[in-house]
């Protein structure tokens, strides 16, 4: 009987730990990948030059720094992202209320698939 209780308690600890891990990963992934870049540094082949975060936090810098979200970083440059912060919890990148890819009604919600 003690072995069964120990095994149950062990399973509960593992499941609880997995829940905490999932919550931590979700919290980390909700903050989009952002970098401070020099808006005036864009080149077609490289993208934007990544600069120190202080250039985006202060207006008293010589660099026109702005937060750049997403994209791929390579050798101090980033390209393929956006200056627009993605909305929190968006189901897709299309935005808007039509065609968002997420139907919050569930089964039998009565929502049709036709647009409005």
N, CA, C and O atoms as a MOPAC input file, in Angstrom:
PM7 MOZYME 1SCF
protein

 N      0.81800 1    -1.19100 1     0.00000 1
 C      0.00000 1     0.00000 1     0.00000 1
 C      0.86200 1     1.25500 1     0.00000 1
 O      0.53300 1     2.24200 1    -0.65700 1
 N      1.96600 1     1.21300 1     0.74000 1
 C      2.85700 1     2.36900 1     0.78200 1
 C      3.50300 1     2.60000 1    -0.57600 1
 O      3.74400 1     3.73800 1    -0.98000 1
 N      3.78600 1     1.48100 1    -1.28800 1
 C      4.38200 1     1.63700 1    -2.62300 1
 C      3.41000 1     2.31100 1    -3.58000 1
 O      3.81700 1     3.16000 1    -4.37400 1
 N      2.14900 1     1.95300 1    -3.52000 1
 C      1.13700 1     2.55300 1    -4.39500 1
 C      0.97700 1     4.03700 1    -4.08600 1
 O      0.83900 1     4.85500 1    -4.99600 1
 N      0.99600 1     4.38200 1    -2.80700 1
 C      0.85600 1     5.78400 1    -2.42600 1
 C      2.07900 1     6.58100 1    -2.88500 1
 O      1.94200 1     7.70900 1    -3.35800 1
 N      3.27300 1     5.99700 1    -2.74900 1
 C      4.50000 1     6.65300 1    -3.18000 1
 C      4.47500 1     6.86500 1    -4.69200 1
 O      4.87200 1     7.92100 1    -5.18500 1
 N      4.00300 1     5.84900 1    -5.42700 1
 C      3.94200 1     5.94600 1    -6.87300 1
 C      2.94900 1     7.03400 1    -7.29900 1
 O      3.23000 1     7.79200 1    -8.22700 1
 N      1.82100 1     7.11800 1    -6.64800 1
 C      0.82900 1     8.13800 1    -6.94100 1
 C      1.39400 1     9.52700 1    -6.67100 1
 O      1.23700 1    10.43600 1    -7.48500 1
 N      2.04200 1     9.68600 1    -5.54200 1
 C      2.63000 1    10.97000 1    -5.19200 1
 C      3.70700 1    11.34500 1    -6.19500 1
 O      3.81400 1    12.51100 1    -6.57400 1
 N      4.50600 1    10.38300 1    -6.63000 1
 C      5.54800 1    10.61900 1    -7.61700 1
 C      4.94400 1    11.07500 1    -8.94000 1
 O      5.45800 1    11.99700 1    -9.57300 1
 N      3.85700 1    10.43600 1    -9.36000 1
 C      3.17600 1    10.82400 1   -10.59800 1
 C      2.61300 1    12.22300 1   -10.51500 1
 O      2.64900 1    12.97400 1   -11.48900 1
 N      2.08800 1    12.57700 1    -9.34600 1
 C      1.53500 1    13.91200 1    -9.14900 1
 C      2.62200 1    14.96100 1    -9.25200 1
 O      2.40900 1    16.02000 1    -9.84200 1
 N      3.78500 1    14.68000 1    -8.68500 1
 C      4.90200 1    15.61600 1    -8.75800 1
 C      5.33800 1    15.79600 1   -10.20600 1
 O      5.61000 1    16.91800 1   -10.63500 1
 N      5.40800 1    14.70400 1   -10.96400 1
 C      5.82500 1    14.79000 1   -12.36600 1
 C      4.81500 1    15.60500 1   -13.16300 1
 O      5.19300 1    16.48400 1   -13.93600 1
 N      3.52200 1    15.31200 1   -12.97500 1
 C      2.49500 1    16.05500 1   -13.70300 1
 C      2.48600 1    17.52400 1   -13.30500 1
 O      2.33600 1    18.39500 1   -14.16100 1
 N      2.64300 1    17.80500 1   -12.03300 1
 C      2.70000 1    19.19400 1   -11.57900 1
 C      3.89800 1    19.92300 1   -12.15900 1
 O      3.80200 1    21.08300 1   -12.55800 1
 N      5.02100 1    19.23500 1   -12.20200 1
 C      6.23100 1    19.81900 1   -12.78900 1
 C      6.05800 1    20.10100 1   -14.26800 1
 O      6.53000 1    21.12000 1   -14.77300 1
 N      5.37800 1    19.19800 1   -14.96400 1
 C      5.13700 1    19.39900 1   -16.39800 1
 C      4.22900 1    20.61200 1   -16.61600 1
 O      4.41400 1    21.36800 1   -17.57000 1
 N      3.25500 1    20.79100 1   -15.73400 1
 C      2.37100 1    21.94600 1   -15.83800 1
 C      3.12600 1    23.25100 1   -15.64900 1
 O      2.90200 1    24.22200 1   -16.37200 1
 N      4.02400 1    23.26300 1   -14.67100 1
 C      4.84200 1    24.46100 1   -14.45300 1
 C      5.74800 1    24.73100 1   -15.64200 1
 O      5.92200 1    25.87900 1   -16.05000 1
 N      6.32100 1    23.67800 1   -16.19500 1
 C      7.18000 1    23.83400 1   -17.36500 1
 C      6.38900 1    24.38200 1   -18.54700 1
 O      6.86300 1    25.27400 1   -19.25100 1
 N      5.20000 1    23.86000 1   -18.76700 1
 C      4.35100 1    24.33700 1   -19.86300 1
 C      3.98100 1    25.80500 1   -19.66300 1
 O      3.99300 1    26.58800 1   -20.61300 1
 N      3.65500 1    26.17300 1   -18.43300 1
 C      3.30500 1    27.57000 1   -18.15200 1
 C      4.49700 1    28.48800 1   -18.37800 1
 O      4.34500 1    29.58800 1   -18.90900 1
 N      5.66600 1    28.04600 1   -17.98400 1
 C      6.86800 1    28.86100 1   -18.17900 1
 C      7.18400 1    29.02400 1   -19.65700 1
 O      7.53400 1    30.11800 1   -20.10000 1
 N      7.06600 1    27.95800 1   -20.41500 1
 C      7.33500 1    28.04500 1   -21.84700 1
 C      6.32000 1    28.92700 1   -22.55100 1
 O      6.67400 1    29.67700 1   -23.46000 1
 N      5.07900 1    28.84600 1   -22.14500 1
 C      4.04600 1    29.67700 1   -22.74100 1
 C      4.30900 1    31.14500 1   -22.43800 1
 O      4.15800 1    31.99900 1   -23.31100 1
 N      4.69900 1    31.43600 1   -21.21500 1
 C      4.98500 1    32.81800 1   -20.84600 1
 C      6.17000 1    33.35400 1   -21.63400 1
 O      6.15900 1    34.51000 1   -22.05700 1
 N      7.17700 1    32.54000 1   -21.83400 1
 C      8.34900 1    32.98200 1   -22.58600 1
 C      8.01100 1    33.18400 1   -24.05200 1
 O      8.48900 1    34.13500 1   -24.67100 1
 N      7.20500 1    32.31600 1   -24.61000 1
 C      6.91300 1    32.42000 1   -26.02700 1
 C      5.91500 1    33.53400 1   -26.32600 1
 O      5.79500 1    33.94900 1   -27.47900 1
 N      5.19800 1    34.02700 1   -25.32400 1
 C      4.24600 1    35.09100 1   -25.57700 1
 C      4.95200 1    36.41900 1   -25.81800 1
 O      4.37700 1    37.30800 1   -26.44500 1
 N      6.16700 1    36.57700 1   -25.34300 1
 C      6.94100 1    37.76600 1   -25.62300 1
 C      7.67700 1    37.53700 1   -26.92900 1
 O      8.59600 1    36.72000 1   -26.98000 1
 N      7.29100 1    38.24600 1   -27.99700 1
 C      7.90100 1    37.98200 1   -29.29200 1
 C      9.38200 1    38.31500 1   -29.31000 1
 O      9.86400 1    39.12100 1   -28.51400 1
 N     10.08200 1    37.69400 1   -30.21300 1
 C     11.50000 1    37.92400 1   -30.38300 1
 C     11.69400 1    39.34600 1   -30.89900 1
 O     11.30900 1    39.65400 1   -32.02800 1
 N     12.28500 1    40.21200 1   -30.08300 1
 C     12.46300 1    41.59600 1   -30.51400 1
 C     13.92000 1    42.01400 1   -30.36300 1
 O     14.64000 1    41.55500 1   -29.47600 1
 N     14.31900 1    42.89500 1   -31.25500 1
 C     15.68400 1    43.41900 1   -31.25300 1
 C     15.62700 1    44.90800 1   -31.53600 1
 O     14.72600 1    45.38100 1   -32.22900 1
 N     16.57000 1    45.63000 1   -31.01000 1
 C     16.67000 1    47.05400 1   -31.30800 1
 C     17.51000 1    47.20400 1   -32.57200 1
 O     18.63100 1    46.70000 1   -32.64500 1
 N     16.96200 1    47.89800 1   -33.56300 1
 C     17.67200 1    48.08400 1   -34.82600 1
 C     17.73400 1    49.56600 1   -35.17400 1
 O     16.95600 1    50.37500 1   -34.66900 1
 N     18.67200 1    49.89800 1   -36.04500 1
 C     18.79700 1    51.25300 1   -36.57900 1
 C     17.92300 1    51.33900 1   -37.82500 1
 O     18.22700 1    50.70500 1   -38.83600 1
 N     16.84700 1    52.11300 1   -37.76800 1
 C     15.91500 1    52.23300 1   -38.89900 1
 C     16.59700 1    52.77800 1   -40.15100 1
 O     16.16500 1    52.47700 1   -41.26400 1
 N     17.63600 1    53.56000 1   -39.99400 1
 C     18.30000 1    54.18300 1   -41.13800 1
 C     19.37100 1    53.29700 1   -41.77000 1
 O     20.03600 1    53.72100 1   -42.71500 1
 N     19.54900 1    52.08000 1   -41.26800 1
 C     20.64200 1    51.22600 1   -41.73700 1
 C     20.22700 1    50.15800 1   -42.74300 1
 O     21.04000 1    49.30100 1   -43.08900 1
 N     18.99900 1    50.18400 1   -43.21500 1
 C     18.50000 1    49.09000 1   -44.05500 1
 C     19.26300 1    48.96200 1   -45.36900 1
 O     19.51000 1    49.94400 1   -46.06900 1
 N     19.62900 1    47.71400 1   -45.68100 1
 C     20.17100 1    47.38200 1   -46.99500 1
 C     19.39700 1    46.18900 1   -47.51800 1
 O     18.93400 1    45.35700 1   -46.73700 1
 N     19.25300 1    46.09500 1   -48.82700 1
 C     18.46700 1    45.03500 1   -49.43200 1
 C     19.04900 1    43.65200 1   -49.15700 1
 O     18.30000 1    42.68900 1   -48.99100 1
 N     20.36900 1    43.54400 1   -49.10800 1
 C     21.00100 1    42.23800 1   -48.92000 1
 C     21.10200 1    41.80300 1   -47.47100 1
 O     21.09900 1    40.60500 1   -47.18700 1
 N     21.19200 1    42.76700 1   -46.53100 1
 C     21.40300 1    42.42100 1   -45.11900 1
 C     20.19400 1    42.65800 1   -44.22700 1
 O     19.99200 1    41.90800 1   -43.27100 1
 N     19.39900 1    43.65400 1   -44.49800 1
 C     18.28500 1    44.02100 1   -43.63100 1
 C     18.65700 1    45.21000 1   -42.76600 1
 O     19.25900 1    46.16800 1   -43.25100 1
 N     18.29800 1    45.15500 1   -41.46900 1
 C     18.57400 1    46.23700 1   -40.52100 1
 C     19.70800 1    45.85900 1   -39.58800 1
 O     19.83000 1    44.70400 1   -39.18000 1
 N     20.54200 1    46.84400 1   -39.25100 1
 C     21.65200 1    46.61700 1   -38.32300 1
 C     21.13000 1    46.59300 1   -36.89300 1
 O     20.42300 1    47.50700 1   -36.46800 1
 N     21.48100 1    45.54400 1   -36.15200 1
 C     21.09300 1    45.41400 1   -34.74800 1
 C     22.00500 1    46.30800 1   -33.91300 1
 O     23.22700 1    46.26600 1   -34.05500 1
 N     21.39800 1    47.12100 1   -33.03700 1
 C     22.15300 1    48.02600 1   -32.17000 1
 C     21.78800 1    47.73600 1   -30.71300 1
 O     20.91000 1    46.91700 1   -30.43900 1
 N     22.45300 1    48.39800 1   -29.80000 1
 C     22.21600 1    48.19900 1   -28.36700 1
 C     20.79000 1    48.61800 1   -27.98800 1
 O     20.24400 1    49.56600 1   -28.55300 1
 N     20.19800 1    47.90400 1   -27.02800 1
 C     18.83600 1    48.17700 1   -26.57800 1
 C     18.65300 1    49.60900 1   -26.08100 1
 O     17.55300 1    50.15500 1   -26.16700 1
 N     19.70800 1    50.21600 1   -25.56600 1
 C     19.58800 1    51.58300 1   -25.04700 1
 C     19.14900 1    52.55700 1   -26.13600 1
 O     18.56500 1    53.60000 1   -25.83900 1
 N     19.42700 1    52.22100 1   -27.39500 1
 C     19.02200 1    53.08600 1   -28.50900 1
 C     17.51300 1    53.07600 1   -28.73000 1
 O     16.97900 1    53.99000 1   -29.35700 1
 N     16.82800 1    52.07100 1   -28.23300 1
 C     15.36800 1    52.01200 1   -28.34000 1
 C     14.68500 1    52.51000 1   -27.07900 1
 O     13.49300 1    52.81800 1   -27.10500 1
 N     15.40600 1    52.59400 1   -25.99100 1
 C     14.82700 1    52.99600 1   -24.71100 1
 C     14.96900 1    54.48800 1   -24.45400 1
 O     14.27400 1    55.03500 1   -23.59800 1
 N     15.85800 1    55.15500 1   -25.18100 1
 C     16.10500 1    56.56900 1   -24.95800 1
 C     15.98300 1    57.32400 1   -26.28400 1
 O     16.31900 1    56.79800 1   -27.34500 1
 N     15.50600 1    58.54200 1   -26.20500 1
 C     15.40100 1    59.36500 1   -27.41300 1
 C     16.65700 1    60.20700 1   -27.62100 1
 O     16.80000 1    60.87600 1   -28.64500 1
 N     17.55500 1    60.17100 1   -26.65800 1
 C     18.76500 1    60.98700 1   -26.74100 1
 C     19.95400 1    60.17200 1   -27.23000 1
 O     20.99400 1    60.13500 1   -26.57300 1
 N     19.80700 1    59.52000 1   -28.38100 1
 C     20.89000 1    58.74800 1   -28.96600 1
 C     21.10900 1    59.21300 1   -30.39600 1
 O     20.23700 1    59.84100 1   -30.99600 1
 N     22.27200 1    58.90300 1   -30.93300 1
 C     22.57800 1    59.29500 1   -32.30800 1
 C     22.00400 1    58.32000 1   -33.32800 1
 O     22.07000 1    58.56800 1   -34.53200 1
 N     21.44600 1    57.22100 1   -32.85500 1
 C     20.89400 1    56.19200 1   -33.72800 1
 C     19.36800 1    56.26000 1   -33.69700 1
 O     18.77100 1    56.45000 1   -32.63800 1
 N     18.74800 1    56.10600 1   -34.85300 1
 C     17.28700 1    56.08100 1   -34.93500 1
 C     16.82000 1    54.66900 1   -34.59700 1
 O     16.43900 1    53.90900 1   -35.48800 1
 N     16.84900 1    54.31600 1   -33.31400 1
 C     16.54900 1    52.96500 1   -32.86600 1
 C     15.06700 1    52.69600 1   -32.73500 1
 O     14.30300 1    53.53300 1   -32.25500 1
 N     14.67100 1    51.50000 1   -33.17500 1
 C     13.28300 1    51.04600 1   -33.06000 1
 C     13.28300 1    49.55300 1   -32.79400 1
 O     14.20000 1    48.84100 1   -33.20300 1
 N     12.24200 1    49.07500 1   -32.10000 1
 C     12.12000 1    47.64100 1   -31.85100 1
 C     11.68400 1    46.94700 1   -33.13000 1
 O     10.77700 1    47.41100 1   -33.82100 1
 N     12.33200 1    45.83800 1   -33.43800 1
 C     12.05100 1    45.04300 1   -34.63800 1
 C     11.69500 1    43.64200 1   -34.16700 1
 O     12.47200 1    43.01500 1   -33.44700 1
 N     10.53200 1    43.14500 1   -34.56400 1
 C     10.00700 1    41.88000 1   -34.05900 1
 C     10.16500 1    40.76800 1   -35.09300 1
 O      9.86000 1    40.94100 1   -36.27300 1
 N     10.64700 1    39.62800 1   -34.61900 1
 C     10.79700 1    38.46200 1   -35.48800 1
 C     12.00000 1    38.59300 1   -36.39800 1
 O     12.95300 1    39.30800 1   -36.08900 1
 N     11.94800 1    37.90500 1   -37.51000 1
 C     13.04400 1    37.95200 1   -38.47000 1
 C     14.17200 1    37.01800 1   -38.08900 1
 O     14.15200 1    36.37800 1   -37.03800 1
 N     15.14200 1    36.95600 1   -38.95800 1
 C     16.31200 1    36.11400 1   -38.72700 1
 C     17.54000 1    36.98800 1   -38.58000 1
 O     17.78900 1    37.88700 1   -39.38400 1
 N     18.30300 1    36.70300 1   -37.53000 1
 C     19.51600 1    37.46700 1   -37.25100 1
 C     20.72000 1    36.74800 1   -37.83700 1
 O     20.87600 1    35.53600 1   -37.68400 1
 N     21.56800 1    37.51700 1   -38.51100 1
 C     22.78600 1    36.95200 1   -39.07900 1
 C     23.87800 1    38.01000 1   -39.06500 1
 O     23.74700 1    39.06000 1   -39.69300 1
 N     24.94100 1    37.72700 1   -38.35300 1
 C     26.12500 1    38.59900 1   -38.29700 1
 C     25.79300 1    40.04300 1   -37.94000 1
 O     26.29200 1    40.96900 1   -38.57900 1
 N     24.95500 1    40.24100 1   -36.92400 1
 C     24.65800 1    41.59200 1   -36.46500 1
 C     23.59900 1    42.31100 1   -37.28100 1
 O     23.36400 1    43.50100 1   -37.07100 1
 N     22.95900 1    41.61900 1   -38.20100 1
 C     21.89000 1    42.18900 1   -39.01600 1
 C     20.65100 1    41.31200 1   -38.87200 1
 O     20.76900 1    40.12200 1   -38.58300 1
 N     19.46900 1    41.88400 1   -39.07000 1
 C     18.23300 1    41.11000 1   -38.98300 1
 C     17.32000 1    41.49900 1   -40.15400 1
 O     17.25400 1    42.66100 1   -40.55500 1
 N     16.62400 1    40.49400 1   -40.68500 1
 C     15.72900 1    40.73400 1   -41.80900 1
 C     14.56500 1    39.75400 1   -41.74700 1
 O     14.68600 1    38.67900 1   -41.16100 1
 N     13.45100 1    40.11800 1   -42.34200 1
 C     12.30300 1    39.22900 1   -42.42000 1
 C     11.29800 1    39.40100 1   -41.30600 1
 O     10.40600 1    38.56600 1   -41.15600 1
 N     11.41100 1    40.45500 1   -40.52000 1
 C     10.48100 1    40.69200 1   -39.42400 1
 C      9.62800 1    41.91400 1   -39.68200 1
 O      9.32200 1    42.23500 1   -40.83100 1
 N      9.24200 1    42.60200 1   -38.61100 1
 C      8.36200 1    43.75600 1   -38.72800 1
 C      8.58500 1    44.71500 1   -37.55900 1
 O      9.02800 1    44.31000 1   -36.48500 1
 N      8.27300 1    45.98300 1   -37.78400 1
 C      8.31700 1    46.96400 1   -36.70300 1
 C      7.02200 1    46.95400 1   -35.89700 1
 O      6.92800 1    47.62500 1   -34.87000 1
 N      6.03400 1    46.20700 1   -36.34800 1
 C      4.76100 1    46.10600 1   -35.65900 1
 C      4.78200 1    44.92400 1   -34.70600 1
 O      5.06800 1    43.79700 1   -35.11000 1
 N      4.47800 1    45.18300 1   -33.44100 1
 C      4.46000 1    44.11800 1   -32.44400 1
 C      3.27900 1    43.20100 1   -32.71100 1
 O      2.14500 1    43.66700 1   -32.82800 1
 N      3.53500 1    41.88100 1   -32.80900 1
 C      2.43100 1    40.95500 1   -33.03100 1
 C      1.44800 1    41.00400 1   -31.86800 1
 O      1.84900 1    41.16700 1   -30.71600 1
 N      0.15200 1    40.86100 1   -32.17400 1
 C     -0.83800 1    40.88800 1   -31.10400 1
 C     -0.69900 1    39.64500 1   -30.25200 1
 O     -0.37100 1    38.57300 1   -30.76300 1
 N     -0.94000 1    39.77400 1   -28.98200 1
 C     -0.76900 1    38.67500 1   -28.03500 1
 C     -1.83400 1    37.62000 1   -28.26300 1
 O     -3.02700 1    37.92200 1   -28.26800 1
 N     -1.40500 1    36.39100 1   -28.45000 1
 C     -2.32500 1    35.28000 1   -28.57500 1
 C     -3.02400 1    35.19500 1   -29.91100 1
 O     -4.05000 1    34.52200 1   -30.01400 1
 N     -2.51100 1    35.85300 1   -30.94600 1
 C     -3.17000 1    35.77200 1   -32.24400 1
 C     -2.98200 1    34.38400 1   -32.82900 1
 O     -1.90600 1    33.79700 1   -32.71400 1
 N     -4.01700 1    33.86200 1   -33.45100 1
 C     -3.98600 1    32.52000 1   -34.01000 1
 C     -3.23400 1    32.44800 1   -35.31700 1
 O     -2.78200 1    31.37400 1   -35.71500 1
 N     -3.09200 1    33.57500 1   -35.98900 1
 C     -2.37800 1    33.57400 1   -37.25600 1
 C     -1.80200 1    34.94400 1   -37.50600 1
 O     -2.02200 1    35.87400 1   -36.73000 1
 N     -1.07400 1    35.06500 1   -38.57700 1
 C     -0.45600 1    36.33800 1   -38.89600 1
 C     -1.33500 1    37.19300 1   -39.79000 1
 O     -0.94900 1    38.31200 1   -40.12800 1
 N     -2.52600 1    36.69600 1   -40.19400 1
 C     -3.36700 1    37.44100 1   -41.12300 1
 C     -4.03400 1    38.63700 1   -40.46300 1
 O     -4.27600 1    39.64500 1   -41.12700 1
 N     -4.33500 1    38.55200 1   -39.18100 1
 C     -4.95900 1    39.64800 1   -38.45400 1
 C     -6.40100 1    39.84800 1   -38.88500 1
 O     -6.87700 1    39.16300 1   -39.78900 1
 N     -7.09300 1    40.76800 1   -38.25700 1
 C     -8.47000 1    41.04700 1   -38.59900 1
 C     -9.40900 1    40.00000 1   -38.03800 1
 O     -8.98100 1    38.97900 1   -37.49900 1
 N    -10.71500 1    40.27700 1   -38.17700 1
 C    -11.68100 1    39.34900 1   -37.61200 1
 C    -12.06300 1    38.25200 1   -38.58900 1
 O    -12.55800 1    37.20800 1   -38.16400 1
 N    -11.85300 1    38.44900 1   -39.87200 1
 C    -12.21100 1    37.44400 1   -40.86300 1
 C    -10.99000 1    36.62400 1   -41.22100 1
 O     -9.91300 1    37.17200 1   -41.45200 1
 N    -11.15200 1    35.32400 1   -41.26600 1
 C    -10.05900 1    34.45000 1   -41.68300 1
 C     -8.91500 1    34.39000 1   -40.71000 1
 O     -7.77000 1    34.19400 1   -41.11800 1
 N     -9.19100 1    34.55400 1   -39.42600 1
 C     -8.09800 1    34.57200 1   -38.46100 1
 C     -7.57000 1    33.18400 1   -38.14700 1
 O     -6.52500 1    33.04900 1   -37.51000 1
 N     -8.27900 1    32.15300 1   -38.58400 1
 C     -7.80200 1    30.79700 1   -38.34600 1
 C     -8.20200 1    30.24300 1   -36.99200 1
 O     -7.87600 1    29.09600 1   -36.68600 1
 N     -8.89900 1    31.01900 1   -36.16700 1
 C     -9.29500 1    30.55100 1   -34.84900 1
 C    -10.79400 1    30.71500 1   -34.71400 1
 O    -11.31700 1    31.81900 1   -34.87200 1
 N    -11.49400 1    29.62300 1   -34.42200 1
 C    -12.92500 1    29.66800 1   -34.16300 1
 C    -13.11900 1    29.37100 1   -32.69000 1
 O    -12.94400 1    28.23000 1   -32.26200 1
 N    -13.47100 1    30.36100 1   -31.91900 1
 C    -13.57900 1    30.20500 1   -30.48400 1
 C    -14.92200 1    29.61100 1   -30.06200 1
 O    -15.16200 1    29.45000 1   -28.86600 1
 N    -15.80900 1    29.28000 1   -31.01400 1
 C    -17.13300 1    28.78300 1   -30.67400 1
 C    -17.14800 1    27.33500 1   -30.25000 1
 O    -17.97900 1    26.95700 1   -29.42500 1
 N    -16.26800 1    26.51000 1   -30.77500 1
 C    -16.25700 1    25.09600 1   -30.44400 1
 C    -17.28100 1    24.34100 1   -31.26400 1
 O    -17.87500 1    24.90800 1   -32.18100 1
 N    -17.49800 1    23.07400 1   -30.95500 1
 C    -18.43900 1    22.23700 1   -31.68800 1
 C    -19.86400 1    22.68900 1   -31.42900 1
 O    -20.24200 1    22.95000 1   -30.28700 1
 N    -20.64600 1    22.78000 1   -32.47700 1
 C    -22.04400 1    23.13300 1   -32.32200 1
 C    -22.28700 1    24.54700 1   -31.88100 1
 O    -23.32600 1    24.82500 1   -31.28100 1
 N    -21.36700 1    25.46300 1   -32.15400 1
 C    -21.52700 1    26.82500 1   -31.70100 1
 C    -22.51600 1    27.60200 1   -32.54200 1
 O    -22.96400 1    28.68100 1   -32.15200 1
 N    -22.86000 1    27.04800 1   -33.71200 1
 C    -23.80200 1    27.72900 1   -34.56300 1
 C    -23.17000 1    28.76800 1   -35.45500 1
 O    -23.86300 1    29.40400 1   -36.24900 1
 N    -21.86400 1    28.95600 1   -35.34300 1
 C    -21.18600 1    29.91200 1   -36.18300 1
 C    -20.99500 1    29.31900 1   -37.56700 1
 O    -20.54400 1    28.18200 1   -37.69800 1
 N    -21.32500 1    30.06000 1   -38.57200 1
 C    -21.11100 1    29.61100 1   -39.93700 1
 C    -19.70100 1    29.94500 1   -40.39000 1
 O    -19.00600 1    30.72700 1   -39.74000 1
 N    -19.27900 1    29.36700 1   -41.48500 1
 C    -17.94200 1    29.63600 1   -41.97500 1
 C    -17.93400 1    30.72900 1   -43.02100 1
 O    -16.86900 1    31.07700 1   -43.53200 1
 N    -19.10800 1    31.29000 1   -43.35900 1
 C    -19.13800 1    32.33000 1   -44.37900 1
 C    -18.73900 1    33.65300 1   -43.77800 1
 O    -18.98000 1    33.91600 1   -42.59900 1
 N    -18.12700 1    34.48300 1   -44.59500 1
 C    -17.67600 1    35.78500 1   -44.14800 1
 C    -18.83000 1    36.75300 1   -44.01300 1
 O    -19.95500 1    36.44700 1   -44.40700 1
 N    -18.55000 1    37.93900 1   -43.44700 1
 C    -19.61900 1    38.87200 1   -43.21800 1
 C    -19.58300 1    40.05100 1   -44.05300 1
 O    -20.45300 1    40.91500 1   -43.93800 1

